[in-house]
Short mmCIF file of C-alpha atoms in Angstrom, two decimals:
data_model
loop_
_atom_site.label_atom_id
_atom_site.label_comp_id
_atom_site.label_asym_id
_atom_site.label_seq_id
_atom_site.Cartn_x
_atom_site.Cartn_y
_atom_site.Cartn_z
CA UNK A 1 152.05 203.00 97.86
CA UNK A 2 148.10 203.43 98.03
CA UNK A 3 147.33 202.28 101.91
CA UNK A 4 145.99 198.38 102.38
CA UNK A 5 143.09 196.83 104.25
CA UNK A 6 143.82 193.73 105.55
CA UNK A 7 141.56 191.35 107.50
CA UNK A 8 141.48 188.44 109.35
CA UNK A 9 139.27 185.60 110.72
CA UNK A 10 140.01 182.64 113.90
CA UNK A 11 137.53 180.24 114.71
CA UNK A 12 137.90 178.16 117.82
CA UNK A 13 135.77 176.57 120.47
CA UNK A 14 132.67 177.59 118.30
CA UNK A 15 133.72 181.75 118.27
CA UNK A 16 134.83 183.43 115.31
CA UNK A 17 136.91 186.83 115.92
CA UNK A 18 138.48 189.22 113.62
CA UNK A 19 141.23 191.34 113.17
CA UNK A 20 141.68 193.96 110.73
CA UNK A 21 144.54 196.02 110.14
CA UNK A 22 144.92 199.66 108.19
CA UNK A 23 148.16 201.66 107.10
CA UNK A 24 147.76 205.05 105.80
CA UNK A 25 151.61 206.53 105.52
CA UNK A 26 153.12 207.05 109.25
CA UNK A 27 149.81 206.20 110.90
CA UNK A 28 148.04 202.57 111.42
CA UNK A 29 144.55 201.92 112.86
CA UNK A 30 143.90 198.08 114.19
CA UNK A 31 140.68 197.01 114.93
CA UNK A 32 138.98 193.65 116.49
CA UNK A 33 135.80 192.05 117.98
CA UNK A 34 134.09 188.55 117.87
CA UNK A 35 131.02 187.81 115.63
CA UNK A 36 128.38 188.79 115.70
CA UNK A 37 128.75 191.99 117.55
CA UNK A 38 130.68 195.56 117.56
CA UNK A 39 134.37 195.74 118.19
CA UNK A 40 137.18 198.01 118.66
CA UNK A 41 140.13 199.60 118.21
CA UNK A 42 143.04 202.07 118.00
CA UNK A 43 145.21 204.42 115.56
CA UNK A 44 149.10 204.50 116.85
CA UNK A 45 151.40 207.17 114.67
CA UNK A 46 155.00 206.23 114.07
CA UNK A 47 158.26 208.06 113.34
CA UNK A 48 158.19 207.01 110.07
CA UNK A 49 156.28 204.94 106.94
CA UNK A 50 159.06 202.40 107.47
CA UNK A 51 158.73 202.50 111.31
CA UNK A 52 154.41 202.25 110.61
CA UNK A 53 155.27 199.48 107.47
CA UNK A 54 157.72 197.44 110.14
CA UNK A 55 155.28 197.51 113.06
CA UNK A 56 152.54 196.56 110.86
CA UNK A 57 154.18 193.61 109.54
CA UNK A 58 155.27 192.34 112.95
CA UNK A 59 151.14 192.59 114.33
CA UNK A 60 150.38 190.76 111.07
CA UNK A 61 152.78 187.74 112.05
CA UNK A 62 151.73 188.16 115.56
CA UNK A 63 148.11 187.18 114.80
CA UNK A 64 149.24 184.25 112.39
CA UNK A 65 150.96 182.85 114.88
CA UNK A 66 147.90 182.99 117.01
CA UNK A 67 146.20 181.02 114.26
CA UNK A 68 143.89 183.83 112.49
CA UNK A 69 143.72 183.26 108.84
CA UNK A 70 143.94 186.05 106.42
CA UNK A 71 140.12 186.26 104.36
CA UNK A 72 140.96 190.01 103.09
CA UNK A 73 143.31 192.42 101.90
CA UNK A 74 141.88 195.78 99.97
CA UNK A 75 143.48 198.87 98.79
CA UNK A 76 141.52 201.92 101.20
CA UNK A 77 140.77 205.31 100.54
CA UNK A 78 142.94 207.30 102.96
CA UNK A 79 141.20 209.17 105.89
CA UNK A 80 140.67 212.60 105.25
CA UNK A 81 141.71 215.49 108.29
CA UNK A 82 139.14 217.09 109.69
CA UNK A 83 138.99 220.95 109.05
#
């Protein structure tokens, strides 16, 4: 499967933050900040593209729960290794 973009939005008590979320085969990058301004974030590697597929889908209900609301999802160009 090509790897997905998805992205999401929460507004409360006049702040907006985002969440976006990346698989590319074993590996997933998350990333997150408030508007306006820079975030941040982190690539974990898993055993396996079901391991990185399972964990994905349990951060995505994670951060519905928390109330963010889904305003994005993309097919992505796979990173490339550096040489």
């Amino acid at each position: 499967p090509a790897p997905m973009s998805r992205e999401f939005e929460k507004h409360e008590n006049g702040r907006t933050s985002w969440w976006r979320i990346r698989q590319f085969g074993v590996r997933y990058q998350v990333e997150w900040g408030d508007l306006p301004g820079s975030g941040q974030g982190m690539t974990m590697t898993c055993d396996s593209e079901a391991d990185a597929e399972k964990r994905v889908a349990r951060k995505i209900r994670e951060k519905l729960a928390e109330g963010y609301v889904e305003v994005s999802s993309t097919a992505v160009q796979a990173p490339t290794s550096p040489r």
